[in-house]
XYZ file of C-alpha atoms in Angstrom:
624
model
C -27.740 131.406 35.005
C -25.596 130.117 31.805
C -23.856 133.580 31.973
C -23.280 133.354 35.589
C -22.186 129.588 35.584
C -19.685 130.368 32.443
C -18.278 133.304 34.335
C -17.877 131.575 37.635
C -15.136 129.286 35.887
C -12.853 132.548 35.002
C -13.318 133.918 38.527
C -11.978 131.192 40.179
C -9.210 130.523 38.105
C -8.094 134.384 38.847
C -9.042 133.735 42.502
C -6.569 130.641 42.384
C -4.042 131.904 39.973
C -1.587 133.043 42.942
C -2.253 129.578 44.298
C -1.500 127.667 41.173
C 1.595 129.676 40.767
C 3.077 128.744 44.144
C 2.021 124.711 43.568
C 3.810 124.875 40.379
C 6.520 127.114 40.416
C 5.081 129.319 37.803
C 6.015 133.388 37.147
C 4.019 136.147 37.462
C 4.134 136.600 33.551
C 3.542 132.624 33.325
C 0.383 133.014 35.405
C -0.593 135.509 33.296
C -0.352 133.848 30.107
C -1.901 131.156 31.516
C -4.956 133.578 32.838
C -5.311 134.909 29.356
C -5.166 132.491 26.992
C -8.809 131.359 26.667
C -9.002 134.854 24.982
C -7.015 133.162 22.268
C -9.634 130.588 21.187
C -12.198 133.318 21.739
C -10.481 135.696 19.130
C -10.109 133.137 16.203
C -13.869 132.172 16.193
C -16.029 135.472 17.345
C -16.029 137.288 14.556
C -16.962 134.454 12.048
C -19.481 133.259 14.476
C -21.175 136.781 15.096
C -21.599 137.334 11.885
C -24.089 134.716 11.509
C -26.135 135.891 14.288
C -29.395 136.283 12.797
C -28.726 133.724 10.484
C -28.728 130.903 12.837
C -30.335 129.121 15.780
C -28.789 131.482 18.281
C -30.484 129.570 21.754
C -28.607 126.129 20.576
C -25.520 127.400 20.042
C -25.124 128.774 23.200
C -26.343 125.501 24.703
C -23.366 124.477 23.002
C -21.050 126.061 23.403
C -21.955 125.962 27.561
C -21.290 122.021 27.045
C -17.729 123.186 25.412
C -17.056 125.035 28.526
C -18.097 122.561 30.921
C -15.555 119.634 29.503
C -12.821 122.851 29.966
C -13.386 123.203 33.325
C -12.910 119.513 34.210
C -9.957 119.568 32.454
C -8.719 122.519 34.515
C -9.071 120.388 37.567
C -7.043 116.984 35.758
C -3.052 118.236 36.266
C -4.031 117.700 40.585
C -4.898 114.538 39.743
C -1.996 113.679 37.341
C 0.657 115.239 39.487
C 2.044 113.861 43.262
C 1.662 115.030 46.349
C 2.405 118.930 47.089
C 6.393 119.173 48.038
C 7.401 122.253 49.476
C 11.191 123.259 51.352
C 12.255 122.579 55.072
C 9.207 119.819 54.769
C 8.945 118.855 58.372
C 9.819 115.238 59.153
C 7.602 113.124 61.510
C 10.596 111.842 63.233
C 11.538 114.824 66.446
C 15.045 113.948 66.022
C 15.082 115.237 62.402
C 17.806 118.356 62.473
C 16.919 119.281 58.130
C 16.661 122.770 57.773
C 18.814 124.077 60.568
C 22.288 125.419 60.842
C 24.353 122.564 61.047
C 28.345 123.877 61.128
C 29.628 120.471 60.137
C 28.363 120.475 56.504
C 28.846 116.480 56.060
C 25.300 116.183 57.814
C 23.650 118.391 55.300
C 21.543 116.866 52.300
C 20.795 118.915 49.645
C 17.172 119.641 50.007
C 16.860 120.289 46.429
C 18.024 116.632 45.441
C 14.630 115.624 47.035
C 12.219 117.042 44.835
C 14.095 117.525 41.327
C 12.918 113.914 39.968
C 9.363 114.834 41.235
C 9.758 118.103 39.047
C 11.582 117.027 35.895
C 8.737 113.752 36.092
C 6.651 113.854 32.852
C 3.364 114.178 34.746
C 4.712 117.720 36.255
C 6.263 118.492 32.923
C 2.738 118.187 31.233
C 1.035 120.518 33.844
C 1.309 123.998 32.475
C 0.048 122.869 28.432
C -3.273 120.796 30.246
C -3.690 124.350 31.899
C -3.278 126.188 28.516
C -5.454 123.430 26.747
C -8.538 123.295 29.308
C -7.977 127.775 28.847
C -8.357 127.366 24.945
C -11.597 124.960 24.984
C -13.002 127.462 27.504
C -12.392 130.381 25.236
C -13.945 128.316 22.163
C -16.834 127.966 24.587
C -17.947 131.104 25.204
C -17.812 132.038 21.800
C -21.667 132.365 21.340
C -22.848 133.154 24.967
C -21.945 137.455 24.957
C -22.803 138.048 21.137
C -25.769 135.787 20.804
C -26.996 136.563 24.449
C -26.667 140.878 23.699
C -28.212 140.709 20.444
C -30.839 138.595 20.855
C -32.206 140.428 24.052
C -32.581 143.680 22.152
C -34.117 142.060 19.219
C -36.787 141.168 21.194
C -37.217 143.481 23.963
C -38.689 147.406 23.986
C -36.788 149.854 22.926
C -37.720 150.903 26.430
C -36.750 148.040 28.356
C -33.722 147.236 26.201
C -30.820 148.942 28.937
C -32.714 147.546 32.160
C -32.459 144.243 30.322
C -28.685 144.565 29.306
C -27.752 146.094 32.291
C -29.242 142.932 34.279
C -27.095 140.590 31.588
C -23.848 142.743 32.364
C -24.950 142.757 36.523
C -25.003 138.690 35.889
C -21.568 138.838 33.840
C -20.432 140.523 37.128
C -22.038 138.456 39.679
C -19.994 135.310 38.315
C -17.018 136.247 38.776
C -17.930 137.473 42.489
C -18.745 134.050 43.048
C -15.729 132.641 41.525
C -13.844 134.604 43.928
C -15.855 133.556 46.842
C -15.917 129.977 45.827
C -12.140 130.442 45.775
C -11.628 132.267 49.305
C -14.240 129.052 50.434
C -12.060 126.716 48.495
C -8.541 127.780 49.641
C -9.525 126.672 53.252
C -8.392 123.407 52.264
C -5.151 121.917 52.150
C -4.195 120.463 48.235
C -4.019 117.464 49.365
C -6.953 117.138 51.229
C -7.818 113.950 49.431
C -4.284 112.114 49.755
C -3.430 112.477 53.390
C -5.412 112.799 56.662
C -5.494 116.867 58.628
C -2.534 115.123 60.963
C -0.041 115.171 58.371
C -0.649 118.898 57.322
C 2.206 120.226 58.437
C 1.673 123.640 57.348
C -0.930 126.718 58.772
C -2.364 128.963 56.390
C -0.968 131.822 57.047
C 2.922 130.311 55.972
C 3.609 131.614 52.582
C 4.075 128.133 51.146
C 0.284 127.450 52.036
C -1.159 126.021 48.947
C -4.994 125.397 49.107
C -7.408 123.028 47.226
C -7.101 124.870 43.970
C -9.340 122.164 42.004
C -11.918 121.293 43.962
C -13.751 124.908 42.594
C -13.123 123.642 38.485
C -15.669 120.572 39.511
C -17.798 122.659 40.968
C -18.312 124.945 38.547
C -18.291 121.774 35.816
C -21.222 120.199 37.195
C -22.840 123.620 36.926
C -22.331 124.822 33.707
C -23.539 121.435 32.526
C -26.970 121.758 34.239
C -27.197 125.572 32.859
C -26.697 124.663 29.351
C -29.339 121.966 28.769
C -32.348 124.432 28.686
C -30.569 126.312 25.800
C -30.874 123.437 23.251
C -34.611 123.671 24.000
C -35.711 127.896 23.189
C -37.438 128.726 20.283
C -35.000 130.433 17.351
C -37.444 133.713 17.657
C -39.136 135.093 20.307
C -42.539 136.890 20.478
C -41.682 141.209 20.914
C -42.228 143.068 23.435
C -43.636 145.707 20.884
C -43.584 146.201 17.552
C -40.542 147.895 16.347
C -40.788 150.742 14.377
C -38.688 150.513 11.317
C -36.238 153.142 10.398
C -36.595 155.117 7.373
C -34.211 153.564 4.725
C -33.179 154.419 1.322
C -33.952 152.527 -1.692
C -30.140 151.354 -1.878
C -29.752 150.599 1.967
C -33.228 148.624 1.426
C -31.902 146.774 -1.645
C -28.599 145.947 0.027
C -30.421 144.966 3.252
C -32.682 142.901 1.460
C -30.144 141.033 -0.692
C -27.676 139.736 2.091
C -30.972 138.456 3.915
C -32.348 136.488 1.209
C -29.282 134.797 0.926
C -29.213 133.794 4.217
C -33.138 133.136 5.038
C -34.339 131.839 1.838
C -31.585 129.157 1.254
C -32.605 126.085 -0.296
C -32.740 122.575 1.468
C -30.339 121.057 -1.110
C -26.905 120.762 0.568
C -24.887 121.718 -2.267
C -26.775 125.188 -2.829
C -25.782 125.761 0.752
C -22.082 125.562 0.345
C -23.155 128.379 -2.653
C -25.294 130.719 -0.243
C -23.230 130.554 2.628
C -19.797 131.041 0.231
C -21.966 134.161 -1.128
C -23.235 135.513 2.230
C -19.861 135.606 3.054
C -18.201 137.212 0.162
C -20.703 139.428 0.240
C -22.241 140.811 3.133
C -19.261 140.508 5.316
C -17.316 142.977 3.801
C -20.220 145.561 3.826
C -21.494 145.112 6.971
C -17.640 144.766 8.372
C -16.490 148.440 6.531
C -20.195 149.676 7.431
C -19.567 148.939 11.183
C -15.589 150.493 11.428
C -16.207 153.473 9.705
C -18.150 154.671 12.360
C -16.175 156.469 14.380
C -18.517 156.457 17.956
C -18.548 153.165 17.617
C -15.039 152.497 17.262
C -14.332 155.693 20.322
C -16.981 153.509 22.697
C -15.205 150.075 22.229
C -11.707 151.674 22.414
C -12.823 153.151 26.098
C -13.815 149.873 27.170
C -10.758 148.549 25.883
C -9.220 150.640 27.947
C -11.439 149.545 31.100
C -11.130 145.813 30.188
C -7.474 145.967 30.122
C -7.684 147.890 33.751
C -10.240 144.735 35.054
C -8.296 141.892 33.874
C -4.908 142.882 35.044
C -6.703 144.049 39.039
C -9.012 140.368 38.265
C -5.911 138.529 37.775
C -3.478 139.659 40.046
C -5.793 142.247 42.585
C -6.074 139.001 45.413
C -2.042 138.738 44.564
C -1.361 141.973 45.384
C -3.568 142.692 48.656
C -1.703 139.060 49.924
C 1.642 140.963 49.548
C 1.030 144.678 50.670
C -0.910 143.605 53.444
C 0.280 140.323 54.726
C -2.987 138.909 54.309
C -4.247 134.951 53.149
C -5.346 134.173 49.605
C -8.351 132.838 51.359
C -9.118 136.242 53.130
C -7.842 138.335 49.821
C -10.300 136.553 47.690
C -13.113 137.305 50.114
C -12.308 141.076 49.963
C -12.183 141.164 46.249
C -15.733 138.764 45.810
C -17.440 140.235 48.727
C -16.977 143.937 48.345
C -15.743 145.080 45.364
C -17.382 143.175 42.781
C -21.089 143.430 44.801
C -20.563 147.277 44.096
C -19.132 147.093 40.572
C -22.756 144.851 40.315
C -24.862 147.596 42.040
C -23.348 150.575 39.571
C -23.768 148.606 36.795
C -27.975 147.765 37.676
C -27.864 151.527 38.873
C -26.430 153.219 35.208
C -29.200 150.912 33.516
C -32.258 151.966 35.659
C -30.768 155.827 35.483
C -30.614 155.055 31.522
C -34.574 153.979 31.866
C -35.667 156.704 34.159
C -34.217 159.657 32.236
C -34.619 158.533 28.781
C -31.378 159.250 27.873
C -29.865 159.526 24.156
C -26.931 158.527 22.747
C -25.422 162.365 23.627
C -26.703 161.871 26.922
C -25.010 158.460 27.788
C -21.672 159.597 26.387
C -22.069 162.736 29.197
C -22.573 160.018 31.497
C -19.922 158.057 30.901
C -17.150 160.690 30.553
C -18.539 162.058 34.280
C -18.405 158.160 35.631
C -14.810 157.764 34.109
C -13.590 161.297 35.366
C -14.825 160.565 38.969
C -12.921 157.340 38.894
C -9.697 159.000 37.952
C -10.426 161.017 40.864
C -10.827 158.063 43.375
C -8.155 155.824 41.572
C -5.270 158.259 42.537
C -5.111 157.947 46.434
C -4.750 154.224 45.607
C -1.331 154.799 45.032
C -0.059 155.913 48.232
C -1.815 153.082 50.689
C 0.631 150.160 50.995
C 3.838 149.109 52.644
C 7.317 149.297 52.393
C 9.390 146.351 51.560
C 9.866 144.519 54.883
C 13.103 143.729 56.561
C 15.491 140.992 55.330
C 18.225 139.265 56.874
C 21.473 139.294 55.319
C 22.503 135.911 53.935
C 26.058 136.352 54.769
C 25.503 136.000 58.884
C 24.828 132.057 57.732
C 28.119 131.961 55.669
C 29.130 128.491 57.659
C 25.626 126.775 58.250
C 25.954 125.345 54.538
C 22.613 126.065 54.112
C 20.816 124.869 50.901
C 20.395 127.345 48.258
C 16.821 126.689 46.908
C 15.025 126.311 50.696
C 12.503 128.831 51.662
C 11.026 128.631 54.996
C 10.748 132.278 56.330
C 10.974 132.982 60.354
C 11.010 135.940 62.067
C 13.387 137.136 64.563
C 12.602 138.394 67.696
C 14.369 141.363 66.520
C 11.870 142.126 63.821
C 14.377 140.867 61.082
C 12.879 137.937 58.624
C 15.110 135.417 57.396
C 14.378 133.295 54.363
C 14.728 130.064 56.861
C 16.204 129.264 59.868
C 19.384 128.181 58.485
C 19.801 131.560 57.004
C 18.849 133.134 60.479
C 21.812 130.416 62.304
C 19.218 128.449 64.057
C 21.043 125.347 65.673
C 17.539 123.988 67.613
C 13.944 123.786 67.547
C 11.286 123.279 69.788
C 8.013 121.198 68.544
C 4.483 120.512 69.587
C 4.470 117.402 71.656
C 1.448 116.314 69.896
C 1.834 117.382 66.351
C 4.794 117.883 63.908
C 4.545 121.238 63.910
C 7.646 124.102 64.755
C 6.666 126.277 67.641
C 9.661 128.243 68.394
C 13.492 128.356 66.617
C 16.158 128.625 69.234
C 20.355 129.138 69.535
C 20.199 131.498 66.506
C 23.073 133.189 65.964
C 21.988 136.059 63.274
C 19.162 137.388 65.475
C 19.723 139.648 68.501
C 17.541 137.544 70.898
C 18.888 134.301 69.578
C 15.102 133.135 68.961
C 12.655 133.317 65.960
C 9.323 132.131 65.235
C 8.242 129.784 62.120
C 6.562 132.592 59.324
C 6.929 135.925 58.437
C 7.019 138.868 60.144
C 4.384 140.543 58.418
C 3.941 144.075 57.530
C 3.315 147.139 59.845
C 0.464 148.941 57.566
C -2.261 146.213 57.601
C -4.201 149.229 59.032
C -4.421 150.783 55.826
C -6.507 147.931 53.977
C -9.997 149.276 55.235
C -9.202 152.595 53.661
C -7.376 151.002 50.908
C -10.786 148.344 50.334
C -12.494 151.807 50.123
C -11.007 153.904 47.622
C -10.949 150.533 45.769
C -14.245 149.658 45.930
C -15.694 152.864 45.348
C -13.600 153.337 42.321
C -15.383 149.690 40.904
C -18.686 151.195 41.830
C -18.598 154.812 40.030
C -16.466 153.075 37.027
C -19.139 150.796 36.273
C -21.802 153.009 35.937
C -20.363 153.542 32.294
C -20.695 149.729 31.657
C -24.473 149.338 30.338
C -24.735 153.711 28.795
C -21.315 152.585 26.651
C -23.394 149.056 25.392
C -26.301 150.920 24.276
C -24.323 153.530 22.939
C -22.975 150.629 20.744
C -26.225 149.089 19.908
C -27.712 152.249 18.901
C -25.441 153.345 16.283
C -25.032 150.230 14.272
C -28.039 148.951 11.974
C -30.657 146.438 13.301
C -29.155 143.498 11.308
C -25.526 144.573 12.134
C -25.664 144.139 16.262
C -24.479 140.516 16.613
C -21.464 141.836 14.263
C -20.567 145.265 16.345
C -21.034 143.081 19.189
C -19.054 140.358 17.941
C -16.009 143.014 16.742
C -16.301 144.618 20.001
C -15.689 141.240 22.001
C -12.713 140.297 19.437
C -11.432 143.504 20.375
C -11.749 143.089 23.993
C -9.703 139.919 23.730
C -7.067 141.048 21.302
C -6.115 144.403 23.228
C -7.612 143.886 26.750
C -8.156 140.466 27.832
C -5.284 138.755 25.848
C -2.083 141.094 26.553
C -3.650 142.793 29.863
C -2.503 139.805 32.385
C 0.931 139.242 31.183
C 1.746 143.188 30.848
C 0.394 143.306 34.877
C 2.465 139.944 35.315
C 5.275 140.967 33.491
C 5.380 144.264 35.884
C 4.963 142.470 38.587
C 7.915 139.990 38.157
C 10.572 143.066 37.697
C 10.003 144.288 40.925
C 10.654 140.729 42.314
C 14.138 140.960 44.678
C 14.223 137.375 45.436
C 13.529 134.533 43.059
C 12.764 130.917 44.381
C 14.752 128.299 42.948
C 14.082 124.745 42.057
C 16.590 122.271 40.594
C 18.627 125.357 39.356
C 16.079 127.002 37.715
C 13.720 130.140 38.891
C 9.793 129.388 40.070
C 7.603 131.927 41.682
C 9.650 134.978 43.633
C 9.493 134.976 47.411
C 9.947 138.653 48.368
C 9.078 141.814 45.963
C 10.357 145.464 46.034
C 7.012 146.760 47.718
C 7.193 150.274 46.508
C 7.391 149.370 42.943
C 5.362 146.603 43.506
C 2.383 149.399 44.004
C 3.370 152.017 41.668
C 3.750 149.729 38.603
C 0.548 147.486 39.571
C -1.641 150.806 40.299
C -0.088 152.680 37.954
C -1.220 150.818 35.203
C -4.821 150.752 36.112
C -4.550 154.621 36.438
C -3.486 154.581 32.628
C -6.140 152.563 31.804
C -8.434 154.961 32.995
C -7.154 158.260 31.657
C -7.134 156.415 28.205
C -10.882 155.570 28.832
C -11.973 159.239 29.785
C -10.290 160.509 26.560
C -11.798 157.988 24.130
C -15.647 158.708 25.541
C -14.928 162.728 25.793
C -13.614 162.206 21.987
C -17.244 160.802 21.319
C -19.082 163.281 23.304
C -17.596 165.722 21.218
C -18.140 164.574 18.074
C -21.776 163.801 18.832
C -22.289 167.691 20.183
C -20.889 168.700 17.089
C -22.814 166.394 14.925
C -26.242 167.427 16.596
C -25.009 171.355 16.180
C -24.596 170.322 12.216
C -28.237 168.520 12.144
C -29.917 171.589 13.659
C -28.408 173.754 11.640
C -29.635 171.699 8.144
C -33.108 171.427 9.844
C -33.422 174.837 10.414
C -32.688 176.211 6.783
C -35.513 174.431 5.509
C -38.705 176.908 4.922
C -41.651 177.674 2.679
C -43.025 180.281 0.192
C -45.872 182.266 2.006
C -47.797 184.513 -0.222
C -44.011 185.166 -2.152
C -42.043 185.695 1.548
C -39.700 182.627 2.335
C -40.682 181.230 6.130
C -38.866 178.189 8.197
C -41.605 175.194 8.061
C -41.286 174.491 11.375
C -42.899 171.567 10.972
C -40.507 170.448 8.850
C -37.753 171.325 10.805
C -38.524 169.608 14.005
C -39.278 166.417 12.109
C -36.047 166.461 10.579
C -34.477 167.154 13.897
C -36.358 164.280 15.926
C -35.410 161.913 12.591
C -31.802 162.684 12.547
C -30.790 163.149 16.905
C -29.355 160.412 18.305
């Protein structure tokens, strides 16, 4: 539940990121610094902390470090609070009479729209918003520190060798599950208007469908506060050990491996209560064991092949995490309510299902460590496969009016308030489009119809956009996708145990600590602003906000897909070689073992013989 509830807090800041962006003005790239840089807490501490994983009270730390997370997630929410009310372009007045917004040929009645919301933007409250963001990001990071190390290691300490994979692949189903909650709590979430709590539904001027929809963004962070709080207090309360499953069988070790084994354990166990001969054993533990245990672990090269491939597959999920709900809003014309659905509803559910299914195949079969590096080079090369078609679902850029029809409307440069023509044409507003009158809802505030435009061959457009004309192809394109998460994750828990069972017994915490410092230094950390940073070069239309760029308004389509899917396609060819790499090497390294076991023999009556007795022990002792 701790996993789930600490996971649930980085799906629905993905789910809202697109949201966040438009309330603030943010860039793609800015949204995904801001999406990344809990990562950045999370690589200065795991490491350190890992290494002390079966030196300390593992259950209270992550009790801990839950509370850590909690106070992040409430401060996530904080910058709504701080900030005013939600101001967006062409805001409608109450008052019918009100003519802002439309083409007005004598310019002397235009105010400059921008003039209206520049003190609101430049106030120090606003100012402040993006480095709370980055600060409640940092103490979430620091968090969750503890929770994947301690939580991996200290399940397969204590469970069958057996069980071990149904276990883990249960723990990585759960790290799954939260974030497929995040993103439904977010598509529930985005129902509501920001400012839900500052004005009544009357004054709502907006629908969600309109691209400068912005939904209730922070009402998920205090959510997901109150639960992590409530997951973390059983933590402080479990036992250090746990009774086993069954009695592990210890591995034969060499006199020197036992001697350095049981050194670096005696300083760490049998420290005495005095504080000051603390300070000594931890200062030797440190100089000590951590550079043995740290050269032991990265000299073995299936270890470092296995966490390079899921680098390669954590960079792929945190830039489609991040910015997937983004794109299916833009190629399909779709809500970031209905977008966030898609993403927590389908595709995540599967990725779930493949990853229970690889760690009950793993169980039924028995498999080795040869066997789940076959399995997760065929997973990997099947996704490649299903990834591909990916490419070539998705739309055109749409239809644009040119701002030159509007030359005489002195329309303000920084509004955005997209109609569509009855010709099919969108305009950025209906100034741009030479709309001289509107017609309203007698009862409400609200724009039904744009008349007397001079740009549009009809002379009438209605408030929003025009949409795109392949929203037919998101059912196939929710396919491919989702079937792509489901076969891809089927590597997830074969890859983990691959990890766990070619480091030492007293080394796991550590490989799984490096492997998680790795994650976030070449996946998690860079992966969002490279997708980000893709994404905002195939922008064609930048908003504008007291003379200075916020979140773009219309994107090259085309691009938009090839550099977004391309990227994850990359991802995955890089993952496919790394675990064939390892496949290989561990063929070749059982051909070498069976070819030492098999020299061995004994002197019969004068005649050399093969013991095979010998042989086959040798064999069992040294396959992986």
């Amino acid at each position: 539940m701790l996993q789930l509830a600490q996971l649930l807090v980085s799906g629905y800041l993905k789910s809202s990121i697109s949201t966040i962006e438009r309330r603030y003005g943010f860039s793609s790239q800015k949204s995904g610094i801001l999406a990344s840089f809990n990562e950045v807490g999370n690589i200065v501490l795991i490491v350190f902390v890992s290494f002390f994983g079966s030196r300390v009270h593992r259950p209270r730390f992550i009790g801990g470090g839950a509370l850590v997370s909690s106070l992040a997630a409430l401060m996530m929410a904080l910058p709504h609070f701080i900030s005013g009310p939600y101001q967006y372009t062409d805001h409608i007045s109450e008052s019918k009479d009100d003519d802002s917004g439309l083409c007005q040929l004598d310019s002397s009645f235009q105010t400059p729209l921008s003039n209206h919301s520049c003190t609101l933007q430049e106030s120090h409250s606003q100012l402040g918003v993006f480095p709370l963001l980055l600060l409640g990001q940092l103490l979430l990071g620091i968090g969750g520190v503890p929770i994947q190390p301690f939580g991996i290691s200290y399940i397969d300490d204590y469970a069958s060798k057996r069980n071990s994979p149904l276990y883990l692949g249960i723990l990585l189903a759960v790290t799954s599950i939260g974030p497929a909650f995040g993103f439904m709590m977010g598509s529930f979430m985005l129902r509501f208007y920001v400012d839900i709590d500052k004005m009544s539904k009357d004054q709502i001027g907006l629908e969600r469908r309109d691209p400068r929809w912005v939904g209730a963004w922070w009402l998920g962070f205090l959510v997901a506060a109150s639960f992590l709080f409530l997951t973390s207090l059983p933590y402080l309360f479990f036992p250090r050990q746990m009774p086993k499953e069954v009695k592990l069988e210890a591995m034969p070790q060499s006199p020197e491996q036992k001697r350095k084994r049981n050194h670096c354990q005696t300083l760490s166990r049998n420290s005495p209560s005095h504080s000051s001969s603390k300070v000594r054993i931890f200062y030797k533990t440190t100089s000590v064991c951590f550079p043995q245990i740290a050269l032991r672990t990265l000299r073995n090269p299936i270890y470092l092949l296995v966490v390079l491939a899921q680098v390669h597959l954590a960079a792929m999920i945190a830039g489609l995490a991040t910015f997937m709900a983004k794109f299916i809003e833009r190629q399909f014309t779709q809500t970031a309510s209905f977008s966030n659905m898609m993403i927590g509803g389908v595709s995540i559910p599967l990725a779930v299902l493949g990853i229970v299914l690889g760690g009950a195949l793993m169980r039924r079969l028995s498999m080795s460590t040869r066997g789940s590096a076959l399995m997760c080079t065929a997973a990997i090369l099947m996704c490649m496969l299903t990834a591909l078609p990916l490419l070539l679902l998705g739309c055109s850029t749409q239809s644009n009016g040119s701002l030159g029809c509007s030359a005489g409307c002195s329309c303000p440069t920084e509004t955005f308030n997209p109609v569509c023509g009855s010709d099919g044409v969108e305009f950025i507003s209906p100034c741009h489009a030479g709309c001289m009158t509107k017609v309203q809802d007698n009862n409400t505030i609200k724009v039904l119809n744009y008349t007397n435009c001079g740009c549009i061959n009809g002379s009438h457009a209605l408030p929003g956009t025009c949409g795109s004309d392949c929203e037919h192809l998101l059912f196939p394109f929710m396919v491919f996708s989702a079937l792509t998460c489901f076969i891809a994750s089927f590597s997830q828990t074969p890859s983990y145990m691959m990890i766990l069972r070619t480091v030492r017994t007293e080394d796991k915490s550590f490989a799984v600590g490096v492997q998680y410092m790795l994650f976030r230094m070449l996946a998690f950390l860079p992966a969002p602003v490279l997708y980000g940073t893709a994404i905002d070069t195939t922008c064609i239309l930048w908003g504008k906000k007291c003379g200075k760029n916020t979140s773009c308004h219309y994107y090259n389509m085309d691009l938009f897909r090839q550099r977004f899917l391309g990227l994850q396609v990359l991802f995955v060819c890089g993952a496919f070689v790394c675990f064939l790499l390892s496949l290989l090497i561990l063929r070749h390294r059982a051909g070498q073992q069976g070819q030492q076991a098999g020299q061995r023999y004994t002197v019969v009556n004068g005649v050399k013989s093969p013991d095979n007795n010998t042989a086959s022990k040798e064999l069992q002792r040294m396959a992986p």
